[in-house]
PDB file of C-alpha atoms and ligand atoms in Angstrom:
ATOM      1  CA  UNK A   1      -4.861  71.048  74.368  1.00 40.00           C
ATOM      2  CA  UNK A   2      -7.560  73.616  74.084  1.00 45.00           C
ATOM      3  CA  UNK A   3     -10.005  73.493  71.338  1.00 45.00           C
ATOM      4  CA  UNK A   4      -9.406  76.262  68.871  1.00 44.00           C
ATOM      5  CA  UNK A   5     -11.891  79.139  69.743  1.00 44.00           C
ATOM      6  CA  UNK A   6     -12.255  81.966  67.366  1.00 41.00           C
ATOM      7  CA  UNK A   7     -10.199  84.634  68.980  1.00 41.00           C
ATOM      8  CA  UNK A   8     -12.773  87.302  67.936  1.00 39.00           C
ATOM      9  CA  UNK A   9     -15.625  85.853  69.694  1.00 39.00           C
ATOM     10  CA  UNK A  10     -16.676  89.054  71.388  1.00 38.00           C
ATOM     11  CA  UNK A  11     -16.720  90.803  68.132  1.00 36.00           C
ATOM     12  CA  UNK A  12     -18.833  87.911  66.573  1.00 37.00           C
ATOM     13  CA  UNK A  13     -21.274  88.194  69.323  1.00 36.00           C
ATOM     14  CA  UNK A  14     -21.685  91.933  68.885  1.00 33.00           C
ATOM     15  CA  UNK A  15     -21.812  91.658  65.176  1.00 35.00           C
ATOM     16  CA  UNK A  16     -24.565  88.876  65.346  1.00 35.00           C
ATOM     17  CA  UNK A  17     -26.552  90.273  68.109  1.00 34.00           C
ATOM     18  CA  UNK A  18     -29.282  91.273  65.806  1.00 32.00           C
ATOM     19  CA  UNK A  19     -29.102  88.203  63.566  1.00 33.00           C
ATOM     20  CA  UNK A  20     -31.474  85.894  65.320  1.00 33.00           C
ATOM     21  CA  UNK A  21     -31.372  82.973  62.893  1.00 31.00           C
ATOM     22  CA  UNK A  22     -33.854  80.099  62.578  1.00 32.00           C
ATOM     23  CA  UNK A  23     -32.556  76.636  62.419  1.00 35.00           C
ATOM     24  CA  UNK A  24     -31.690  75.055  59.096  1.00 35.00           C
ATOM     25  CA  UNK A  25     -34.667  72.766  59.529  1.00 37.00           C
ATOM     26  CA  UNK A  26     -37.412  73.939  57.437  1.00 40.00           C
ATOM     27  CA  UNK A  27     -40.731  74.240  59.338  1.00 41.00           C
ATOM     28  CA  UNK A  28     -42.579  71.674  57.339  1.00 44.00           C
ATOM     29  CA  UNK A  29     -39.896  69.183  58.074  1.00 47.00           C
ATOM     30  CA  UNK A  30     -40.086  69.985  61.815  1.00 45.00           C
ATOM     31  CA  UNK A  31     -43.884  69.364  61.700  1.00 43.00           C
ATOM     32  CA  UNK A  32     -43.263  66.141  59.800  1.00 47.00           C
ATOM     33  CA  UNK A  33     -40.673  64.999  62.330  1.00 49.00           C
ATOM     34  CA  UNK A  34     -42.997  65.789  65.329  1.00 43.00           C
ATOM     35  CA  UNK A  35     -45.825  63.968  63.682  1.00 42.00           C
ATOM     36  CA  UNK A  36     -43.609  61.112  63.336  1.00 49.00           C
ATOM     37  CA  UNK A  37     -42.570  60.894  67.185  1.00 54.00           C
ATOM     38  CA  UNK A  38     -43.012  57.441  68.335  1.00 66.00           C
ATOM     39  CA  UNK A  39     -43.009  56.017  64.854  1.00 74.00           C
ATOM     40  CA  UNK A  40     -40.743  52.838  64.539  1.00 85.00           C
ATOM     41  CA  UNK A  41     -36.954  53.158  63.867  1.00 93.00           C
ATOM     42  CA  UNK A  42     -35.826  52.662  60.293  1.00 95.00           C
ATOM     43  CA  UNK A  43     -33.172  50.059  59.948  1.00 97.00           C
ATOM     44  CA  UNK A  44     -31.104  49.865  56.815  1.00 97.00           C
ATOM     45  CA  UNK A  45     -28.770  46.873  56.629  1.00 98.00           C
ATOM     46  CA  UNK A  46     -25.380  47.470  55.146  1.00 98.00           C
ATOM     47  CA  UNK A  47     -23.932  44.189  55.889  1.00 97.00           C
ATOM     48  CA  UNK A  48     -24.644  41.151  58.169  1.00 97.00           C
ATOM     49  CA  UNK A  49     -23.239  42.973  61.153  1.00 97.00           C
ATOM     50  CA  UNK A  50     -23.608  46.617  60.115  1.00 98.00           C
ATOM     51  CA  UNK A  51     -26.948  48.617  60.191  1.00 98.00           C
ATOM     52  CA  UNK A  52     -28.093  52.296  59.988  1.00 98.00           C
ATOM     53  CA  UNK A  53     -30.526  52.785  62.726  1.00 98.00           C
ATOM     54  CA  UNK A  54     -32.501  55.991  62.346  1.00 97.00           C
ATOM     55  CA  UNK A  55     -35.336  57.178  64.798  1.00 96.00           C
ATOM     56  CA  UNK A  56     -37.709  59.446  63.037  1.00 95.00           C
ATOM     57  CA  UNK A  57     -36.487  62.918  63.311  1.00 94.00           C
ATOM     58  CA  UNK A  58     -33.085  61.988  64.598  1.00 97.00           C
ATOM     59  CA  UNK A  59     -29.628  61.904  63.325  1.00 97.00           C
ATOM     60  CA  UNK A  60     -28.368  58.616  61.818  1.00 98.00           C
ATOM     61  CA  UNK A  61     -26.813  55.907  64.103  1.00 98.00           C
ATOM     62  CA  UNK A  62     -24.468  53.109  62.901  1.00 98.00           C
ATOM     63  CA  UNK A  63     -24.680  49.887  64.722  1.00 98.00           C
ATOM     64  CA  UNK A  64     -21.941  47.195  64.275  1.00 98.00           C
ATOM     65  CA  UNK A  65     -22.836  43.703  65.971  1.00 98.00           C
ATOM     66  CA  UNK A  66     -20.484  41.117  67.104  1.00 95.00           C
ATOM     67  CA  UNK A  67     -19.724  38.387  69.480  1.00 93.00           C
ATOM     68  CA  UNK A  68     -18.744  40.784  72.124  1.00 94.00           C
ATOM     69  CA  UNK A  69     -21.947  43.062  71.571  1.00 97.00           C
ATOM     70  CA  UNK A  70     -22.768  46.144  69.689  1.00 98.00           C
ATOM     71  CA  UNK A  71     -20.747  49.100  68.911  1.00 98.00           C
ATOM     72  CA  UNK A  72     -22.568  52.205  68.149  1.00 98.00           C
ATOM     73  CA  UNK A  73     -21.489  55.509  66.142  1.00 98.00           C
ATOM     74  CA  UNK A  74     -23.620  58.235  67.548  1.00 98.00           C
ATOM     75  CA  UNK A  75     -26.292  57.799  70.099  1.00 98.00           C
ATOM     76  CA  UNK A  76     -29.160  60.094  68.970  1.00 98.00           C
ATOM     77  CA  UNK A  77     -30.621  62.744  71.356  1.00 97.00           C
ATOM     78  CA  UNK A  78     -31.499  62.031  74.879  1.00 97.00           C
ATOM     79  CA  UNK A  79     -35.222  61.944  74.107  1.00 96.00           C
ATOM     80  CA  UNK A  80     -34.675  59.370  71.569  1.00 97.00           C
ATOM     81  CA  UNK A  81     -32.312  57.253  73.463  1.00 97.00           C
ATOM     82  CA  UNK A  82     -34.769  54.725  74.827  1.00 96.00           C
ATOM     83  CA  UNK A  83     -36.111  54.136  71.420  1.00 96.00           C
ATOM     84  CA  UNK A  84     -32.800  53.795  69.953  1.00 97.00           C
ATOM     85  CA  UNK A  85     -31.832  51.208  72.524  1.00 97.00           C
ATOM     86  CA  UNK A  86     -34.837  49.303  71.755  1.00 96.00           C
ATOM     87  CA  UNK A  87     -34.287  49.440  68.108  1.00 97.00           C
ATOM     88  CA  UNK A  88     -30.639  48.305  68.491  1.00 97.00           C
ATOM     89  CA  UNK A  89     -31.425  45.264  70.813  1.00 97.00           C
ATOM     90  CA  UNK A  90     -33.857  44.071  68.129  1.00 96.00           C
ATOM     91  CA  UNK A  91     -31.205  43.956  65.456  1.00 97.00           C
ATOM     92  CA  UNK A  92     -30.166  40.409  64.358  1.00 95.00           C
ATOM     93  CA  UNK A  93     -27.321  39.183  66.314  1.00 93.00           C
ATOM     94  CA  UNK A  94     -27.528  41.916  68.812  1.00 94.00           C
ATOM     95  CA  UNK A  95     -26.181  41.879  72.229  1.00 93.00           C
ATOM     96  CA  UNK A  96     -25.375  44.623  74.793  1.00 96.00           C
ATOM     97  CA  UNK A  97     -23.800  47.875  73.605  1.00 98.00           C
ATOM     98  CA  UNK A  98     -20.130  47.836  74.670  1.00 98.00           C
ATOM     99  CA  UNK A  99     -18.781  50.980  72.862  1.00 98.00           C
ATOM    100  CA  UNK A 100     -20.359  54.309  71.744  1.00 98.00           C
ATOM    101  CA  UNK A 101     -18.381  56.788  69.402  1.00 98.00           C
ATOM    102  CA  UNK A 102     -19.472  60.475  69.625  1.00 98.00           C
ATOM    103  CA  UNK A 103     -18.575  61.836  66.221  1.00 98.00           C
ATOM    104  CA  UNK A 104     -18.814  65.272  67.727  1.00 98.00           C
ATOM    105  CA  UNK A 105     -20.304  66.904  70.801  1.00 98.00           C
ATOM    106  CA  UNK A 106     -23.641  68.056  69.419  1.00 97.00           C
ATOM    107  CA  UNK A 107     -26.740  66.742  71.574  1.00 97.00           C
ATOM    108  CA  UNK A 108     -28.109  64.980  68.498  1.00 97.00           C
ATOM    109  CA  UNK A 109     -25.126  62.552  68.782  1.00 98.00           C
ATOM    110  CA  UNK A 110     -24.391  62.433  72.580  1.00 98.00           C
ATOM    111  CA  UNK A 111     -27.874  61.700  73.954  1.00 98.00           C
ATOM    112  CA  UNK A 112     -27.162  58.212  74.871  1.00 98.00           C
ATOM    113  CA  UNK A 113     -23.905  59.017  76.723  1.00 98.00           C
ATOM    114  CA  UNK A 114     -25.513  59.327  80.296  1.00 98.00           C
ATOM    115  CA  UNK A 115     -27.178  56.116  79.937  1.00 98.00           C
ATOM    116  CA  UNK A 116     -24.137  53.983  78.590  1.00 98.00           C
ATOM    117  CA  UNK A 117     -21.725  56.057  80.810  1.00 98.00           C
ATOM    118  CA  UNK A 118     -23.621  54.905  83.946  1.00 98.00           C
ATOM    119  CA  UNK A 119     -23.655  51.439  82.640  1.00 98.00           C
ATOM    120  CA  UNK A 120     -19.824  51.555  82.589  1.00 98.00           C
ATOM    121  CA  UNK A 121     -19.606  51.417  78.607  1.00 98.00           C
ATOM    122  CA  UNK A 122     -16.611  52.880  76.564  1.00 98.00           C
ATOM    123  CA  UNK A 123     -17.471  56.257  75.048  1.00 98.00           C
ATOM    124  CA  UNK A 124     -14.769  57.232  72.487  1.00 98.00           C
ATOM    125  CA  UNK A 125     -14.243  60.764  71.203  1.00 98.00           C
ATOM    126  CA  UNK A 126     -11.615  63.226  70.013  1.00 98.00           C
ATOM    127  CA  UNK A 127     -10.252  65.047  73.066  1.00 98.00           C
ATOM    128  CA  UNK A 128     -11.681  68.422  71.802  1.00 98.00           C
ATOM    129  CA  UNK A 129     -15.220  66.694  71.769  1.00 98.00           C
ATOM    130  CA  UNK A 130     -14.622  65.712  75.541  1.00 98.00           C
ATOM    131  CA  UNK A 131     -13.582  69.152  76.179  1.00 98.00           C
ATOM    132  CA  UNK A 132     -16.608  70.813  74.777  1.00 98.00           C
ATOM    133  CA  UNK A 133     -18.716  68.399  76.627  1.00 98.00           C
ATOM    134  CA  UNK A 134     -17.346  69.692  79.910  1.00 97.00           C
ATOM    135  CA  UNK A 135     -18.371  73.223  79.350  1.00 97.00           C
ATOM    136  CA  UNK A 136     -21.513  75.217  78.754  1.00 96.00           C
ATOM    137  CA  UNK A 137     -21.944  76.464  75.170  1.00 96.00           C
ATOM    138  CA  UNK A 138     -24.219  79.207  73.585  1.00 95.00           C
ATOM    139  CA  UNK A 139     -24.834  79.575  69.889  1.00 93.00           C
ATOM    140  CA  UNK A 140     -24.646  83.283  69.364  1.00 90.00           C
ATOM    141  CA  UNK A 141     -26.686  83.219  66.265  1.00 89.00           C
ATOM    142  CA  UNK A 142     -30.000  81.804  68.019  1.00 91.00           C
ATOM    143  CA  UNK A 143     -29.028  82.234  71.705  1.00 92.00           C
ATOM    144  CA  UNK A 144     -29.384  78.274  71.960  1.00 94.00           C
ATOM    145  CA  UNK A 145     -27.668  77.122  75.273  1.00 96.00           C
ATOM    146  CA  UNK A 146     -26.163  73.913  75.707  1.00 96.00           C
ATOM    147  CA  UNK A 147     -25.313  72.411  79.352  1.00 96.00           C
ATOM    148  CA  UNK A 148     -22.124  70.548  79.899  1.00 97.00           C
ATOM    149  CA  UNK A 149     -22.695  66.953  80.347  1.00 97.00           C
ATOM    150  CA  UNK A 150     -22.259  65.215  83.937  1.00 98.00           C
ATOM    151  CA  UNK A 151     -18.854  63.603  84.204  1.00 98.00           C
ATOM    152  CA  UNK A 152     -20.232  60.135  83.873  1.00 98.00           C
ATOM    153  CA  UNK A 153     -21.731  61.041  80.424  1.00 98.00           C
ATOM    154  CA  UNK A 154     -18.525  62.487  79.182  1.00 98.00           C
ATOM    155  CA  UNK A 155     -16.324  60.376  76.862  1.00 98.00           C
ATOM    156  CA  UNK A 156     -14.026  58.202  78.862  1.00 98.00           C
ATOM    157  CA  UNK A 157     -11.703  57.176  76.119  1.00 98.00           C
ATOM    158  CA  UNK A 158     -10.186  60.062  73.814  1.00 98.00           C
ATOM    159  CA  UNK A 159      -7.710  60.354  71.158  1.00 98.00           C
ATOM    160  CA  UNK A 160      -5.816  62.967  69.229  1.00 98.00           C
ATOM    161  CA  UNK A 161      -5.025  61.462  65.667  1.00 98.00           C
ATOM    162  CA  UNK A 162      -6.072  57.943  65.064  1.00 98.00           C
ATOM    163  CA  UNK A 163      -7.166  54.503  66.758  1.00 98.00           C
ATOM    164  CA  UNK A 164      -8.626  51.251  66.235  1.00 98.00           C
ATOM    165  CA  UNK A 165     -10.931  48.841  67.873  1.00 97.00           C
ATOM    166  CA  UNK A 166      -9.253  45.991  65.938  1.00 96.00           C
ATOM    167  CA  UNK A 167      -7.669  45.784  62.445  1.00 94.00           C
ATOM    168  CA  UNK A 168     -11.166  45.764  60.998  1.00 96.00           C
ATOM    169  CA  UNK A 169     -12.521  48.882  62.733  1.00 98.00           C
ATOM    170  CA  UNK A 170     -10.283  51.861  62.596  1.00 98.00           C
ATOM    171  CA  UNK A 171     -11.130  55.651  63.493  1.00 98.00           C
ATOM    172  CA  UNK A 172      -9.368  58.990  63.147  1.00 98.00           C
ATOM    173  CA  UNK A 173      -9.570  62.882  63.664  1.00 98.00           C
ATOM    174  CA  UNK A 174     -10.899  65.048  60.801  1.00 98.00           C
ATOM    175  CA  UNK A 175      -8.630  67.936  61.649  1.00 97.00           C
ATOM    176  CA  UNK A 176      -9.940  70.327  59.164  1.00 97.00           C
ATOM    177  CA  UNK A 177     -12.758  71.440  61.540  1.00 96.00           C
ATOM    178  CA  UNK A 178     -15.625  70.917  58.948  1.00 97.00           C
ATOM    179  CA  UNK A 179     -18.549  70.833  61.460  1.00 97.00           C
ATOM    180  CA  UNK A 180     -16.640  71.222  64.846  1.00 97.00           C
ATOM    181  CA  UNK A 181     -13.066  71.044  65.834  1.00 97.00           C
ATOM    182  CA  UNK A 182     -13.710  67.571  67.142  1.00 98.00           C
ATOM    183  CA  UNK A 183     -15.064  65.600  64.188  1.00 98.00           C
ATOM    184  CA  UNK A 184     -14.056  61.925  63.789  1.00 98.00           C
ATOM    185  CA  UNK A 185     -14.574  59.207  61.252  1.00 98.00           C
ATOM    186  CA  UNK A 186     -14.706  55.498  61.839  1.00 98.00           C
ATOM    187  CA  UNK A 187     -13.939  53.103  58.900  1.00 98.00           C
ATOM    188  CA  UNK A 188     -15.177  49.414  58.858  1.00 98.00           C
ATOM    189  CA  UNK A 189     -12.510  47.838  56.470  1.00 98.00           C
ATOM    190  CA  UNK A 190     -14.279  44.534  55.886  1.00 97.00           C
ATOM    191  CA  UNK A 191     -17.565  46.177  55.008  1.00 98.00           C
ATOM    192  CA  UNK A 192     -15.972  49.036  53.281  1.00 98.00           C
ATOM    193  CA  UNK A 193     -18.282  51.538  55.288  1.00 98.00           C
ATOM    194  CA  UNK A 194     -16.916  55.017  56.205  1.00 98.00           C
ATOM    195  CA  UNK A 195     -19.049  56.702  58.930  1.00 98.00           C
ATOM    196  CA  UNK A 196     -18.344  60.611  58.951  1.00 98.00           C
ATOM    197  CA  UNK A 197     -20.848  62.198  61.374  1.00 98.00           C
ATOM    198  CA  UNK A 198     -21.875  65.793  60.503  1.00 97.00           C
ATOM    199  CA  UNK A 199     -18.374  66.554  58.651  1.00 97.00           C
ATOM    200  CA  UNK A 200     -20.556  65.695  55.718  1.00 97.00           C
ATOM    201  CA  UNK A 201     -24.108  66.443  55.234  1.00 94.00           C
ATOM    202  CA  UNK A 202     -26.528  64.289  53.334  1.00 94.00           C
ATOM    203  CA  UNK A 203     -29.392  66.336  54.037  1.00 92.00           C
ATOM    204  CA  UNK A 204     -29.233  69.836  52.456  1.00 92.00           C
ATOM    205  CA  UNK A 205     -27.190  72.736  53.697  1.00 96.00           C
ATOM    206  CA  UNK A 206     -25.247  71.840  56.859  1.00 94.00           C
ATOM    207  CA  UNK A 207     -25.025  73.628  60.166  1.00 88.00           C
ATOM    208  CA  UNK A 208     -21.600  75.585  60.299  1.00 92.00           C
ATOM    209  CA  UNK A 209     -20.924  75.575  64.129  1.00 94.00           C
ATOM    210  CA  UNK A 210     -18.224  78.010  64.171  1.00 94.00           C
ATOM    211  CA  UNK A 211     -18.711  78.519  68.072  1.00 95.00           C
ATOM    212  CA  UNK A 212     -16.802  75.195  68.333  1.00 96.00           C
ATOM    213  CA  UNK A 213     -14.360  75.701  65.524  1.00 95.00           C
ATOM    214  CA  UNK A 214     -16.381  74.456  62.338  1.00 96.00           C
ATOM    215  CA  UNK A 215     -16.004  76.593  59.203  1.00 97.00           C
ATOM    216  CA  UNK A 216     -16.495  76.399  55.454  1.00 97.00           C
ATOM    217  CA  UNK A 217     -12.871  76.075  54.807  1.00 97.00           C
ATOM    218  CA  UNK A 218     -12.777  72.973  56.906  1.00 97.00           C
ATOM    219  CA  UNK A 219     -15.778  71.528  55.039  1.00 97.00           C
ATOM    220  CA  UNK A 220     -13.875  71.864  51.824  1.00 98.00           C
ATOM    221  CA  UNK A 221     -10.736  70.303  53.403  1.00 98.00           C
ATOM    222  CA  UNK A 222     -12.587  67.418  54.976  1.00 98.00           C
ATOM    223  CA  UNK A 223     -14.302  66.576  51.686  1.00 98.00           C
ATOM    224  CA  UNK A 224     -10.968  66.457  50.127  1.00 98.00           C
ATOM    225  CA  UNK A 225      -9.463  64.357  52.889  1.00 98.00           C
ATOM    226  CA  UNK A 226     -12.224  61.939  53.182  1.00 98.00           C
ATOM    227  CA  UNK A 227     -12.025  61.006  49.604  1.00 98.00           C
ATOM    228  CA  UNK A 228      -8.465  59.501  50.266  1.00 97.00           C
ATOM    229  CA  UNK A 229     -10.101  57.126  52.826  1.00 97.00           C
ATOM    230  CA  UNK A 230     -12.773  55.871  50.284  1.00 97.00           C
ATOM    231  CA  UNK A 231     -12.665  53.913  47.088  1.00 97.00           C
ATOM    232  CA  UNK A 232     -15.548  53.877  44.425  1.00 97.00           C
ATOM    233  CA  UNK A 233     -17.331  51.049  46.437  1.00 98.00           C
ATOM    234  CA  UNK A 234     -17.168  52.653  49.851  1.00 98.00           C
ATOM    235  CA  UNK A 235     -20.455  53.426  51.533  1.00 98.00           C
ATOM    236  CA  UNK A 236     -20.173  56.621  53.337  1.00 98.00           C
ATOM    237  CA  UNK A 237     -22.661  57.399  56.068  1.00 98.00           C
ATOM    238  CA  UNK A 238     -23.110  61.141  57.005  1.00 98.00           C
ATOM    239  CA  UNK A 239     -24.767  62.214  60.078  1.00 97.00           C
ATOM    240  CA  UNK A 240     -27.981  63.170  58.339  1.00 96.00           C
ATOM    241  CA  UNK A 241     -29.403  61.622  55.146  1.00 96.00           C
ATOM    242  CA  UNK A 242     -28.797  58.711  52.915  1.00 97.00           C
ATOM    243  CA  UNK A 243     -25.717  56.649  52.439  1.00 98.00           C
ATOM    244  CA  UNK A 244     -23.404  58.487  50.080  1.00 98.00           C
ATOM    245  CA  UNK A 245     -20.747  57.311  47.756  1.00 98.00           C
ATOM    246  CA  UNK A 246     -17.186  58.727  46.455  1.00 98.00           C
ATOM    247  CA  UNK A 247     -18.866  60.582  43.495  1.00 97.00           C
ATOM    248  CA  UNK A 248     -21.017  62.405  45.973  1.00 97.00           C
ATOM    249  CA  UNK A 249     -18.099  63.514  47.945  1.00 98.00           C
ATOM    250  CA  UNK A 250     -16.441  64.751  44.862  1.00 98.00           C
ATOM    251  CA  UNK A 251     -19.625  66.676  43.752  1.00 97.00           C
ATOM    252  CA  UNK A 252     -19.931  68.217  47.277  1.00 97.00           C
ATOM    253  CA  UNK A 253     -16.282  69.133  47.286  1.00 98.00           C
ATOM    254  CA  UNK A 254     -16.610  71.015  44.065  1.00 98.00           C
ATOM    255  CA  UNK A 255     -19.688  72.729  45.253  1.00 97.00           C
ATOM    256  CA  UNK A 256     -18.240  73.906  48.715  1.00 98.00           C
ATOM    257  CA  UNK A 257     -14.946  74.856  47.031  1.00 98.00           C
ATOM    258  CA  UNK A 258     -16.871  77.107  44.689  1.00 98.00           C
ATOM    259  CA  UNK A 259     -18.954  78.814  47.455  1.00 98.00           C
ATOM    260  CA  UNK A 260     -15.768  79.026  49.568  1.00 98.00           C
ATOM    261  CA  UNK A 261     -13.919  80.915  47.008  1.00 98.00           C
ATOM    262  CA  UNK A 262     -16.802  83.295  46.410  1.00 98.00           C
ATOM    263  CA  UNK A 263     -17.166  83.933  49.949  1.00 97.00           C
ATOM    264  CA  UNK A 264     -13.532  84.602  50.669  1.00 96.00           C
ATOM    265  CA  UNK A 265     -13.422  87.047  47.717  1.00 97.00           C
ATOM    266  CA  UNK A 266     -16.262  89.042  49.335  1.00 96.00           C
ATOM    267  CA  UNK A 267     -14.458  88.975  52.575  1.00 95.00           C
ATOM    268  CA  UNK A 268     -11.312  90.247  51.151  1.00 94.00           C
ATOM    269  CA  UNK A 269     -13.439  92.955  49.550  1.00 95.00           C
ATOM    270  CA  UNK A 270     -14.578  94.043  53.071  1.00 94.00           C
ATOM    271  CA  UNK A 271     -18.065  92.913  52.534  1.00 95.00           C
ATOM    272  CA  UNK A 272     -20.252  91.502  55.479  1.00 95.00           C
ATOM    273  CA  UNK A 273     -22.687  88.722  55.834  1.00 95.00           C
ATOM    274  CA  UNK A 274     -25.884  90.469  54.643  1.00 96.00           C
ATOM    275  CA  UNK A 275     -23.872  91.342  51.396  1.00 97.00           C
ATOM    276  CA  UNK A 276     -22.790  87.883  51.072  1.00 97.00           C
ATOM    277  CA  UNK A 277     -26.325  86.605  51.185  1.00 97.00           C
ATOM    278  CA  UNK A 278     -27.370  89.276  48.713  1.00 97.00           C
ATOM    279  CA  UNK A 279     -24.580  88.085  46.444  1.00 97.00           C
ATOM    280  CA  UNK A 280     -26.176  84.615  46.106  1.00 97.00           C
ATOM    281  CA  UNK A 281     -22.990  82.728  46.084  1.00 97.00           C
ATOM    282  CA  UNK A 282     -24.942  79.445  45.979  1.00 97.00           C
ATOM    283  CA  UNK A 283     -27.345  80.413  43.131  1.00 96.00           C
ATOM    284  CA  UNK A 284     -26.820  77.492  40.766  1.00 96.00           C
ATOM    285  CA  UNK A 285     -27.120  74.916  43.735  1.00 97.00           C
ATOM    286  CA  UNK A 286     -30.214  76.116  45.329  1.00 96.00           C
ATOM    287  CA  UNK A 287     -32.745  74.344  43.151  1.00 94.00           C
ATOM    288  CA  UNK A 288     -31.262  71.125  44.372  1.00 93.00           C
ATOM    289  CA  UNK A 289     -30.160  72.092  47.914  1.00 94.00           C
ATOM    290  CA  UNK A 290     -33.067  74.705  49.042  1.00 93.00           C
ATOM    291  CA  UNK A 291     -32.831  78.179  50.484  1.00 94.00           C
ATOM    292  CA  UNK A 292     -29.188  78.945  51.475  1.00 96.00           C
ATOM    293  CA  UNK A 293     -29.481  82.265  53.240  1.00 96.00           C
ATOM    294  CA  UNK A 294     -28.862  80.927  56.714  1.00 95.00           C
ATOM    295  CA  UNK A 295     -26.118  78.769  55.601  1.00 96.00           C
ATOM    296  CA  UNK A 296     -24.431  81.503  53.679  1.00 97.00           C
ATOM    297  CA  UNK A 297     -24.593  83.866  56.541  1.00 96.00           C
ATOM    298  CA  UNK A 298     -23.155  81.385  58.980  1.00 96.00           C
ATOM    299  CA  UNK A 299     -20.500  80.134  56.424  1.00 97.00           C
ATOM    300  CA  UNK A 300     -19.393  83.631  55.901  1.00 96.00           C
ATOM    301  CA  UNK A 301     -19.331  84.443  59.718  1.00 95.00           C
ATOM    302  CA  UNK A 302     -17.126  81.352  60.111  1.00 95.00           C
ATOM    303  CA  UNK A 303     -14.506  82.872  57.929  1.00 96.00           C
ATOM    304  CA  UNK A 304     -13.873  85.662  60.504  1.00 91.00           C
ATOM    305  CA  UNK A 305     -12.281  83.331  62.975  1.00 87.00           C
ATOM    306  CA  UNK A 306      -9.795  81.988  60.410  1.00 88.00           C
ATOM    307  CA  UNK A 307      -9.197  84.590  57.701  1.00 86.00           C
ATOM    308  CA  UNK A 308      -9.608  87.737  59.042  1.00 73.00           C
ATOM    309  CA  UNK A 309      -6.273  89.852  59.371  1.00 60.00           C
ATOM    310  CA  UNK A 310      -6.570  90.390  63.144  1.00 60.00           C
ATOM    311  CA  UNK A 311      -8.140  86.845  63.904  1.00 53.00           C
TER     312      UNK A 311
HETATM  313 ZN1  LIG B 401     -23.781  68.282  64.568  1.00 90.73          ZN
END
């Protein structure tokens, strides 16, 4: 099975040659993150055996401690891997890491793969995520290049639909392609905690990585799907930002569905990304969410691979 690549990649590249975009991270936040380099990890205890471990400036990591060692969901970036392992080793009840989940292929999630792969640990991912990690990737909007991972660092246990560690820890594919086409969730039944990676953003406008399949229609679909896995008490951990609840998923679903509808209307009228940005399709959300120009441009471009008549 090949990851779904937009069939109009060449057109996309041409269309975007002049659209060198900045990352969504605001400069002030980037500086703040740099200033905090070396600062201690923050630990949020969700239960006696479940902890959110966040190295400053890095994506969230969820650590589950047990008699057989530690299970990690995501592994931070390579530069933060040592700090992450130190923080995890210091958790109450911690032992050696036995399993790492990659919620998707991005370097902010897969930076401990090499360390843990070399140590013979289990690295679980959706098959599409493994495939992306076997190939070099370029983001056309900012020309950012990603090298494939060495074989030892690639996921060594993949799945297509669902799987489980035991009856308490179950995982599954999020097939909507919200962030990439390899997104997964992990659900801890006893603790009622749902980890969703970057399929849901808890920190402002998300990256729409259409290079590896993500699109705004998928974000809407995933937000709807994930609601069926949660109840009012479920704590939902996104890739970035604080723990969310079911009400947050519902609010995000309503917001992105509105934006999706506006963007598809513009697409159907033959408009382009610049016109989509000028139409301010996120206007009532910007106060809370921040400047959306980059997000809107990328979200609009993500429609091309899915909705264009000749796609
Ligand atoms: Zn990501």
